[in-house]
C-alpha positions as CSV (number, residue, x, y, z in Angstrom):
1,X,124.0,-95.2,-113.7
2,X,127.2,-97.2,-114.7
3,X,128.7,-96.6,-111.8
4,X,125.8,-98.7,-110.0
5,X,125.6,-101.4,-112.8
6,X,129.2,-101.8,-111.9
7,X,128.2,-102.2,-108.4
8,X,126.6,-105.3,-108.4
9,X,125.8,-107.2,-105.3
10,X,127.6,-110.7,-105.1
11,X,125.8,-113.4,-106.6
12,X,123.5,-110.5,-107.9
13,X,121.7,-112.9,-110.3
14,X,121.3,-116.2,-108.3
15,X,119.5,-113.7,-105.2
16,X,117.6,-111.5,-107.8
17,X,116.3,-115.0,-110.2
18,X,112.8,-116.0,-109.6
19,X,114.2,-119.3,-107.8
20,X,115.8,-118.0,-105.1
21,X,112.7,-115.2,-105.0
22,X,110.4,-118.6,-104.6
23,X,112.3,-120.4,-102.6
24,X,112.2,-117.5,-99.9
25,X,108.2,-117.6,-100.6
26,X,107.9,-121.4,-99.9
27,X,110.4,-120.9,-96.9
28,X,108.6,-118.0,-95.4
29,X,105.0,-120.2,-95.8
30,X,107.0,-123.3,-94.4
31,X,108.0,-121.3,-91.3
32,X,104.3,-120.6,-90.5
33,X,103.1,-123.8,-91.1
34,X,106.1,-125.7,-89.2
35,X,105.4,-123.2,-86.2
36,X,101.5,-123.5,-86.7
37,X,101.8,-128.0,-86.6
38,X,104.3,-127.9,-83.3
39,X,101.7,-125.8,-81.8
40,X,98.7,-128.4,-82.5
41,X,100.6,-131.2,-81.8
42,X,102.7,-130.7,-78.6
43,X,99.5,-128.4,-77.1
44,X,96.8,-130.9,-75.9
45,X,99.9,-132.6,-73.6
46,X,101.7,-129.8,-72.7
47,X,98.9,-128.1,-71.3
48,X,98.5,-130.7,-69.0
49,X,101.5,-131.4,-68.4
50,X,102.8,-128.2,-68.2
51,X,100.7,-125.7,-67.4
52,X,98.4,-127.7,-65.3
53,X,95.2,-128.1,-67.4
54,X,92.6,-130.2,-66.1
55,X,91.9,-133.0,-69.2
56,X,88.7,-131.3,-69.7
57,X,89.7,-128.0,-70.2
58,X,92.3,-128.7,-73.1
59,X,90.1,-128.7,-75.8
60,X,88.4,-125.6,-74.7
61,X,91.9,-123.7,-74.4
62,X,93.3,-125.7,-77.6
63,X,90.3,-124.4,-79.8
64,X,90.4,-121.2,-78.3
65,X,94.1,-120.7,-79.0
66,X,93.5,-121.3,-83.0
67,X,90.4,-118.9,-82.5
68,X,92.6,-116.5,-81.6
69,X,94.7,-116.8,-84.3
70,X,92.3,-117.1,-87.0
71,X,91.4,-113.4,-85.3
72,X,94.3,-112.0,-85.4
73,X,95.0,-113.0,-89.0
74,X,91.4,-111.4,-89.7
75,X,92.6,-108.0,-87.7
76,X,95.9,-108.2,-88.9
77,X,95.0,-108.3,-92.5
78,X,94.1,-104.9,-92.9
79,X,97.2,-103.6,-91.7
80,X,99.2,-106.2,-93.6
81,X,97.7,-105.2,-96.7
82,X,98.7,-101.2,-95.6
83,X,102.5,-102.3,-94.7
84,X,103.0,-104.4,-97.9
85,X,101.4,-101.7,-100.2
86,X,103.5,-98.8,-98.4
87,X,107.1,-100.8,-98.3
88,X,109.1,-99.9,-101.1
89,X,111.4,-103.0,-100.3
90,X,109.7,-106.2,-100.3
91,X,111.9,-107.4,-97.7
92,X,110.7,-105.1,-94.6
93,X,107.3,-106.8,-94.5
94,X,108.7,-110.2,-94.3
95,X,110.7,-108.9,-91.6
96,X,108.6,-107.8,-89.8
97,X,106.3,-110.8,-89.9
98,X,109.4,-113.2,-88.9
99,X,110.1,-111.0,-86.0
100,X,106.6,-111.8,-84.3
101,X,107.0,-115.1,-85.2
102,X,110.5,-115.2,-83.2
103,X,108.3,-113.5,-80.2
104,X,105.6,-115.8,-80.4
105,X,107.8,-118.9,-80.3
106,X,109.9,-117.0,-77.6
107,X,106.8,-117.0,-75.6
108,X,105.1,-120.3,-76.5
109,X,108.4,-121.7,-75.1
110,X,109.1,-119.6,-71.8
111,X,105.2,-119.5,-70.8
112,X,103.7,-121.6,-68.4
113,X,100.0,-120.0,-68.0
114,X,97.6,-120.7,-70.3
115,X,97.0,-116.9,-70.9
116,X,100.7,-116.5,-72.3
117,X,99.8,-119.3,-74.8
118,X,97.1,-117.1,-76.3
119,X,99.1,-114.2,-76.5
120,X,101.6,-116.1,-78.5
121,X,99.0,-117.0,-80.7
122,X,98.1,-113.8,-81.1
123,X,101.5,-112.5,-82.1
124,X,101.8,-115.8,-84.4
125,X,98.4,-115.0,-86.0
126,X,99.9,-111.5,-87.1
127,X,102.9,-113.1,-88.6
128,X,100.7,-115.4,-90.6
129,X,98.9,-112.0,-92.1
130,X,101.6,-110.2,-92.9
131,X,104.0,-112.9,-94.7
132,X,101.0,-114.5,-96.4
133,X,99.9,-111.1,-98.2
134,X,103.6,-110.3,-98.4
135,X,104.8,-113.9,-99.9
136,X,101.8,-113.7,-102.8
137,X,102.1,-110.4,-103.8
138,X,106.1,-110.5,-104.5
139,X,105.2,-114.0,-106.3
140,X,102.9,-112.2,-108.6
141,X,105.0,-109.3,-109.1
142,X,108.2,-111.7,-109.7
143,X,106.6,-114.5,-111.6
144,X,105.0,-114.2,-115.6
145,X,101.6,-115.0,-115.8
146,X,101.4,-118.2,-118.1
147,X,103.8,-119.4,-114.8
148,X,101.9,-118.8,-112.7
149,X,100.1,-121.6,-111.0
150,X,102.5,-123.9,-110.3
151,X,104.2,-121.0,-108.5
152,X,101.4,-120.5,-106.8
153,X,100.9,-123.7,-106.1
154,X,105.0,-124.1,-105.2
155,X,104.5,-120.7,-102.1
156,X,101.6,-122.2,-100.5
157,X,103.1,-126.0,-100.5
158,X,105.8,-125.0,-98.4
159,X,102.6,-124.1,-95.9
160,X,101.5,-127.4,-96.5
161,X,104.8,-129.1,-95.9
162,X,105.3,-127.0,-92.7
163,X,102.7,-128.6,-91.4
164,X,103.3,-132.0,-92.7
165,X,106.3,-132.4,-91.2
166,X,106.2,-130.3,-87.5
167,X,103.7,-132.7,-86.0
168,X,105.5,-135.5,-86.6
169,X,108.2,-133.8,-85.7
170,X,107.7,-131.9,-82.8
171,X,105.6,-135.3,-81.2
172,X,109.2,-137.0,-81.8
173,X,111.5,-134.0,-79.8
174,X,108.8,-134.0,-77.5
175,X,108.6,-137.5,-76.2
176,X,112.2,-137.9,-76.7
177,X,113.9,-134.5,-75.3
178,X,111.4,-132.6,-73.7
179,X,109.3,-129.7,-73.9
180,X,112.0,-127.0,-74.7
181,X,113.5,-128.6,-77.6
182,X,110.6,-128.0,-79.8
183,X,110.6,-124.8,-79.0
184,X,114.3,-124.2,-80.3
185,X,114.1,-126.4,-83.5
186,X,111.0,-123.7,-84.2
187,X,113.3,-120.7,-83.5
188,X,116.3,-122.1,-85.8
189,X,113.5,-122.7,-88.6
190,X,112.6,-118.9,-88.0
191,X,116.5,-117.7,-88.7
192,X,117.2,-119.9,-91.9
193,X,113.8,-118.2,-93.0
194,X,115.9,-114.8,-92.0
195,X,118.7,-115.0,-93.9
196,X,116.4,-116.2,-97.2
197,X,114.8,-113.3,-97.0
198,X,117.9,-111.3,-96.5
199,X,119.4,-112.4,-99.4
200,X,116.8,-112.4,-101.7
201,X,116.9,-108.8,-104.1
202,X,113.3,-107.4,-105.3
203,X,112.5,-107.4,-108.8
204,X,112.2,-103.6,-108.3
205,X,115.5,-103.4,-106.5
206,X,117.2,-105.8,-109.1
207,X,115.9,-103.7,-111.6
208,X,118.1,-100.5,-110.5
209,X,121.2,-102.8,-110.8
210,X,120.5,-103.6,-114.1
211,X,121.0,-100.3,-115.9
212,X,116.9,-99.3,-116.4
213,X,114.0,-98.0,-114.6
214,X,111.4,-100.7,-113.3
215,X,108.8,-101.6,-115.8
216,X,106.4,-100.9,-113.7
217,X,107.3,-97.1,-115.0
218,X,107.5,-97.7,-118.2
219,X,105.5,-95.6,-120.6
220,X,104.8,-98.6,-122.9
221,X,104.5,-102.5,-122.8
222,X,107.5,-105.0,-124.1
223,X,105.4,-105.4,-127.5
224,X,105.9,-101.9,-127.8
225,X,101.6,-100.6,-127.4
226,X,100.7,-98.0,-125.8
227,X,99.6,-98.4,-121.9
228,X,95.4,-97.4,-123.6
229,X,95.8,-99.6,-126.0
230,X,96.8,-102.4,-124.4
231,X,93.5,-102.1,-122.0
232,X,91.4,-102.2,-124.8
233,X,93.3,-105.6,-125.4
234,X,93.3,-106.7,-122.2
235,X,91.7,-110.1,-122.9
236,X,92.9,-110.9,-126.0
237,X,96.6,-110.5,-124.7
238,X,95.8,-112.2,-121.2
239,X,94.0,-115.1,-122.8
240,X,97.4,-115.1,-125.2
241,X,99.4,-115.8,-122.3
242,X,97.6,-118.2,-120.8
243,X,98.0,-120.3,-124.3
244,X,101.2,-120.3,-123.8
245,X,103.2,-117.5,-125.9
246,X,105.9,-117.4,-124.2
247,X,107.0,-113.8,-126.1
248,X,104.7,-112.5,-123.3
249,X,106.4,-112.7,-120.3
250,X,105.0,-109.4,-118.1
251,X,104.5,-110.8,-114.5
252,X,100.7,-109.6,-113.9
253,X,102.0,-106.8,-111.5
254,X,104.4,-105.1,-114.2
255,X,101.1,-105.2,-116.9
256,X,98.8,-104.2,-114.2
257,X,100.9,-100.6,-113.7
258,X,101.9,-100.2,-117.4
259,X,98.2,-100.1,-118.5
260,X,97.2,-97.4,-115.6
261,X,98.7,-94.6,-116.5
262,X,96.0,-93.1,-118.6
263,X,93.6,-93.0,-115.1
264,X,94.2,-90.1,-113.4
265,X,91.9,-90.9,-110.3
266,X,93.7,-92.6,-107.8
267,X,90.9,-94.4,-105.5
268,X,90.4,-94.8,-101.9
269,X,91.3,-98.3,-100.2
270,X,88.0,-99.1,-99.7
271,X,86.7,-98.0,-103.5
272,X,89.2,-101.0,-104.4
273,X,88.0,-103.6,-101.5
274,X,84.4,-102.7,-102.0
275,X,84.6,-103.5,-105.7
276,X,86.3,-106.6,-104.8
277,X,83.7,-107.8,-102.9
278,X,81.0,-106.8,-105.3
279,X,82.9,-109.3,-107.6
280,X,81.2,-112.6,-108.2
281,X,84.6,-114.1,-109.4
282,X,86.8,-113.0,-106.5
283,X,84.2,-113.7,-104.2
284,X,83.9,-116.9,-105.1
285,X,87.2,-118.0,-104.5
286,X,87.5,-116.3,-101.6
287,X,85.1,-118.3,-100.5
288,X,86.4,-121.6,-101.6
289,X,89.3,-120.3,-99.8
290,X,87.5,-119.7,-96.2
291,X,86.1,-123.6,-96.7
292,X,88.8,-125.1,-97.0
293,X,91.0,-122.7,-94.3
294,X,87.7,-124.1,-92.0
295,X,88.1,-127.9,-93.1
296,X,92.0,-127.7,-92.2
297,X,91.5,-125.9,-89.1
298,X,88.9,-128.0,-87.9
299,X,90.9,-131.1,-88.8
300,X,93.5,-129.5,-86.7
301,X,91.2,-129.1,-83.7
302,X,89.6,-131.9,-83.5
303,X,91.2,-135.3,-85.0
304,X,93.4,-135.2,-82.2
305,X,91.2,-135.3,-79.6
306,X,89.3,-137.9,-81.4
307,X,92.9,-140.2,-82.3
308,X,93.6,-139.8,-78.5
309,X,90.0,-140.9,-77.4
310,X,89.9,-143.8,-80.1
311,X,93.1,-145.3,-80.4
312,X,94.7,-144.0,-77.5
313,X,97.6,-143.0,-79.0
314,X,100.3,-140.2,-78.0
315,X,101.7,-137.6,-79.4
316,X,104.1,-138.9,-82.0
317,X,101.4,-141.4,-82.9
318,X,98.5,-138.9,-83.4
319,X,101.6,-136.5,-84.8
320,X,102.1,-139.2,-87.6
321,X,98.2,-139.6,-88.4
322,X,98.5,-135.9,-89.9
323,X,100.9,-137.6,-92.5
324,X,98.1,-138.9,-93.9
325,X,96.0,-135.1,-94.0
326,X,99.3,-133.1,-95.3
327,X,101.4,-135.4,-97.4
328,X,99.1,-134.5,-101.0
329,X,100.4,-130.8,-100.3
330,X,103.7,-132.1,-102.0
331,X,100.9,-132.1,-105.3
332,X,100.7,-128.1,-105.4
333,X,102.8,-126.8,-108.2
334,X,101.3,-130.1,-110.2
335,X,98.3,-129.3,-109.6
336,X,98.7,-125.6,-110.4
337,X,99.7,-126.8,-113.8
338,X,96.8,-129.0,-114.2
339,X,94.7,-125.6,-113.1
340,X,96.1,-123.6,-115.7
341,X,95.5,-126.0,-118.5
342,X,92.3,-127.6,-117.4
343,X,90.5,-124.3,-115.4
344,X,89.9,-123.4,-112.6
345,X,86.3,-124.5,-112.8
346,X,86.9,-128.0,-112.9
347,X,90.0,-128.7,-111.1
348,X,88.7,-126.5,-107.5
349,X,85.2,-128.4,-108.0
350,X,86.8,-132.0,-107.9
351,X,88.8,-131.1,-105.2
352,X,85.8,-129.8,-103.1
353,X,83.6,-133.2,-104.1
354,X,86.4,-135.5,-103.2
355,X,87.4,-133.6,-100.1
356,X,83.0,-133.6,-98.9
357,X,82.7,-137.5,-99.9
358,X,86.0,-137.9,-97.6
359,X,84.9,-136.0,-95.0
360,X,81.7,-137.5,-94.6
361,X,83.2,-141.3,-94.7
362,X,85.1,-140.2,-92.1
363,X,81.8,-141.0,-89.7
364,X,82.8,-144.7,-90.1
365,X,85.8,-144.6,-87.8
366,X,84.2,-145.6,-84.6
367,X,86.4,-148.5,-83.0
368,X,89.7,-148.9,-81.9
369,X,90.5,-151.9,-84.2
370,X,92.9,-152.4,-87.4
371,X,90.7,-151.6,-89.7
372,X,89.4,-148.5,-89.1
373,X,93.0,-147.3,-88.3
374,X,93.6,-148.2,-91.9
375,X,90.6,-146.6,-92.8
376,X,91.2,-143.4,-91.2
377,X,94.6,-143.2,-92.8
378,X,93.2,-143.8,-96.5
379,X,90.2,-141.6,-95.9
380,X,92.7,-138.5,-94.8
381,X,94.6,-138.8,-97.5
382,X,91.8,-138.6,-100.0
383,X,91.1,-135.4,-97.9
384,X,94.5,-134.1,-98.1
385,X,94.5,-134.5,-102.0
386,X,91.1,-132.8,-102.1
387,X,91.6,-130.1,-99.8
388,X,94.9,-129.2,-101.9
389,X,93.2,-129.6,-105.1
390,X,90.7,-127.2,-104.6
391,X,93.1,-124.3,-102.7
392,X,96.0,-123.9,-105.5
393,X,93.8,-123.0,-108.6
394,X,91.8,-120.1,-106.0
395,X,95.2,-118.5,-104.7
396,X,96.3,-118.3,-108.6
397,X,93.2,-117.1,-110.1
398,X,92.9,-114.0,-108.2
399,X,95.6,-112.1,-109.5
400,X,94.4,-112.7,-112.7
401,X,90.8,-111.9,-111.9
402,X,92.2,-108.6,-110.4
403,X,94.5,-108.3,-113.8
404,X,91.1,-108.6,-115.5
405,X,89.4,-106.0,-113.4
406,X,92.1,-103.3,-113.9
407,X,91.7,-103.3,-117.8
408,X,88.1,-103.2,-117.9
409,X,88.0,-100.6,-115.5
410,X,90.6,-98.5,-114.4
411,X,88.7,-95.6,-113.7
412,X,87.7,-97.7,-110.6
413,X,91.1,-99.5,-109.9
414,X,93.4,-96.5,-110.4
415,X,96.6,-96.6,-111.1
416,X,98.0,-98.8,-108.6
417,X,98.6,-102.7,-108.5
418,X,95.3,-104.0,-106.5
419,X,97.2,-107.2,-105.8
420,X,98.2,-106.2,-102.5
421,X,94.4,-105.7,-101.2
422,X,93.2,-108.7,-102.9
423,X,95.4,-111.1,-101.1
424,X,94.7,-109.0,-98.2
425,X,91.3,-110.2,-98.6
426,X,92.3,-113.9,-98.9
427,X,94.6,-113.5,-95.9
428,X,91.3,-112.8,-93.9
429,X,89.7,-115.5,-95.3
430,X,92.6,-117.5,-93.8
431,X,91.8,-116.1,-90.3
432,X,88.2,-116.2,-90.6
433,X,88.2,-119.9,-91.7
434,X,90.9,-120.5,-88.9
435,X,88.7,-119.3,-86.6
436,X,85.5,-120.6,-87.2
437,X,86.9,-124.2,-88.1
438,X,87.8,-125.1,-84.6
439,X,84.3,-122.9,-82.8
440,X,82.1,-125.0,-85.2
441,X,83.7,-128.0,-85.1
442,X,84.1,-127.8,-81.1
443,X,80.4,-127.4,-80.8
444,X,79.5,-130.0,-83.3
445,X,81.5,-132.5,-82.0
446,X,80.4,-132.0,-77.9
447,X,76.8,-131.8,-79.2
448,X,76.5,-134.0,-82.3
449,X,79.2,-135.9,-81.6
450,X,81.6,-137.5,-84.6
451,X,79.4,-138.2,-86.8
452,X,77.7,-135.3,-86.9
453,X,80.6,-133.1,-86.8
454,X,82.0,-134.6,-90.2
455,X,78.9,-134.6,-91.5
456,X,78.8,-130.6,-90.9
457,X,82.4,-130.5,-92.5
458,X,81.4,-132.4,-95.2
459,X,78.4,-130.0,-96.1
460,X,80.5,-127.0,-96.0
461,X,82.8,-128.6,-98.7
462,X,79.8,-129.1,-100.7
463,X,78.6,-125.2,-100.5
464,X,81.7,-124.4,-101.8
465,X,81.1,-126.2,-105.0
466,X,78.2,-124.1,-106.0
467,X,80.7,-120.9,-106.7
468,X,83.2,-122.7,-108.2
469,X,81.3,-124.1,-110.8
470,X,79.1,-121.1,-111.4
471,X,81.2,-118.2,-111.0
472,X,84.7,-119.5,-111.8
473,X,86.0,-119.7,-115.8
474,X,85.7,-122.9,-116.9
475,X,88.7,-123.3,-119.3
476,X,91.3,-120.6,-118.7
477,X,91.1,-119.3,-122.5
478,X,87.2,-117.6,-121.0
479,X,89.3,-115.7,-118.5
């Protein structure tokens, strides 16, 4: 054991800190959401251009090409959940979902037929499932749990700021250098992310280096309780942590396999998905998840093809108009904080009535004048800030629901970290809401027009409220 204590890798405690382990998380969730906004903004003129679309074809293959990744994401979930649960290093997943991100881009560039295009979604929409269940899952298992929603909030910013700045972005190299250039700046994002993740160490791997076994095989907790009684405790010591004692520092996966091993079933994948279903908590904000993945995704679709009919404005131009939409991601890890002081409850709901009331104003844009450019660009941003107020406080509150679950019954949950699955689960509330944003909002808008199809958008934000309030904690001491 000395003999690897002494064999260190370099810099063994800047790549095995929490920071580096985070920044890896935010660049993996940057890398999809870069590649996802070049995508939507380069598509509806490259098609034409390009590949030789008709102008009234493009939004049929433009939604259809999202569809498909939303569907993949939903396919691909299952199997991400599988390959991050079976890895024992955590950076094999991530490799794996970088490497059909590389393809997809590959193809995206080198295809002219509109056919290759889906395919590349395809291959992109299975990246986004495994790095997504992947990125949470080694955030939880790395970060303590009175830390954390802004961590949260941090991973799934760099998402956000993906797609805040490729549109803009990739509309610039577009108009300026040509279709191919996009392309490459989208493969050199994918190798930074590649050598992040390669020089990141594993808490579990970090923890072999450091003279002693993983926690997560310890026989009791840092306090010094037994694993049984420390279920019995569950609560009380969760709700201690979320006060703020910082003497408890257990990242929720380490607590979740220190308490299991007096459960001597171990249960079926489905026992554990099943039960996660059947839970009005989880459920709920997996919901509030899918509403918001279908408000983004139908913004993606759709805006646009209404900036281009309206103002008549290109692709850097309609590129910079999603400023407006993704500049409040910058807000995550603050509003994780807020989240985790101020509950879940209340925080998700505000974000959900501000995002609906946005939405629906939305209707007013109608002419191609001054003003209602101006109010188009207020009226996304008070989207942006809603749809980002209401995601961060869902992603975080799951692992601690799950946390919750394990101690009350871990007869049920066996003794494994149901982490994994759960963000599974959210990962296919990513696809399903990525899919179904653009169908629904496609159909509204060629049948209802805009009005009507903000009006739909802004009625889906408003279901969402009902969970939230009624199923969610309202203060995070209740949790």
């Amino acid at each position: 054991m000395e003999d690897i204590i002494s064999r260190k890798p370099w810099l063994f405690n800047l790549r095995s800190s929490k920071q580096l382990i985070g920044l890896a998380v935010f660049s993996t969730t940057f890398t999809d959401g870069f590649l996802y906004g070049i995508i939507v903004s380069v598509l509806p003129f490259s098609l034409t251009v390009r590949s030789g679309v008709p102008e009234a074809d493009v939004p049929f293959w433009t939604s259809t090409s999202l569809a498909v990744f939303g569907l993949a994401m939903v396919l691909g979930a299952p199997i991400a959940g599988w390959v991050v649960g079976k890895c024992k290093r955590r950076q094999t997943p991530f490799l794996g979902g970088l490497s059909c991100a590389f393809g997809a881009t590959l193809a995206f560039m080198l295809g002219i037929k509109p056919w290759v295009i889906i395919v590349a979604r395809i291959f992109q929409g299975l990246s986004a499932g495994v790095v997504y269940t992947a990125g949470l899952t080694l955030l939880v298992d790395t970060i303590e749990s009175h830390e954390l929603g802004p961590w949260i909030g941090f991973g799934l910013s760099g998402m956000n700021f993906g797609v805040l700045v490729s549109p803009i972005l990739g509309g610039i190299v577009y108009e300026k250098s040509g279709f191919y250039p996009v392309f490459i700046m989208g493969l050199g994002v994918v190798l930074i992310n590649l050598v992040l993740i390669l020089l990141m160490i594993d808490r579990k791997t970090a923890a072999k280096y450091r003279g002693h076994n993983d926690s997560t095989k310890s026989s009791s907790l840092p306090n010094g309780s037994s694993p049984k009684s420390a279920i019995s405790n569950g609560k009380r010591r969760l709700s201690t942590v979320e006060e703020g004692d910082l003497t408890v520092t257990t990242p929720l996966l380490s607590h979740c396999r220190d308490t299991s091993s007096v459960v001597v079933k171990d249960p079926s994948w489905w026992t554990i998905v099943g039960g996660f279903l059947r839970n009005h908590r989880i459920f709920a904000a997996l919901y509030g998840c899918l509403i918001n993945t279908i408000l983004v995704s139908a913004m993606d679709a759709i805006l646009p093809i209404f900036i281009k009919q309206t103002f008549h404005w290109f692709s850097s131009a309609t590129g910079a108009m999603f400023l407006n939409l993704t500049i409040p991601s910058l807000i995550g890890p603050f509003v994780g904080m807020i989240s985790d002081k101020y509950g879940v409850r209340l925080i998700s709901g505000l974000g959900f009535t501000l995002a609906a009331i946005a939405v629906a104003l939305l209707a007013l844009i109608k002419h191609n004048n001054t003003t209602n450019k101006v109010m188009a660009c207020v009226l996304l941003s008070f989207v942006g800030i809603g749809l980002n107020t209401s995601l961060t406080p869902l992603v975080a509150e799951i692992p601690r629901v799950v946390n919750t679950l394990q101690e009350e019954q871990p007869d049920i949950y066996g003794d494994k970290s149901a982490v994994t699955e759960a963000y599974m689960l959210l990962d296919a509330a990513f696809g399903a809401g990525t899919v179904l944003g653009p169908l629904l909002s496609e159909l509204a808008f060629e049948n209802l027009g805009w009005t009507g199809c903000t009006a739909m958008l802004g009625f889906l934000s408003v279901s969402a409220i009902v969970p939230v309030m009624v199923h969610l904690a309202p203060n995070p001491k209740s949790r």
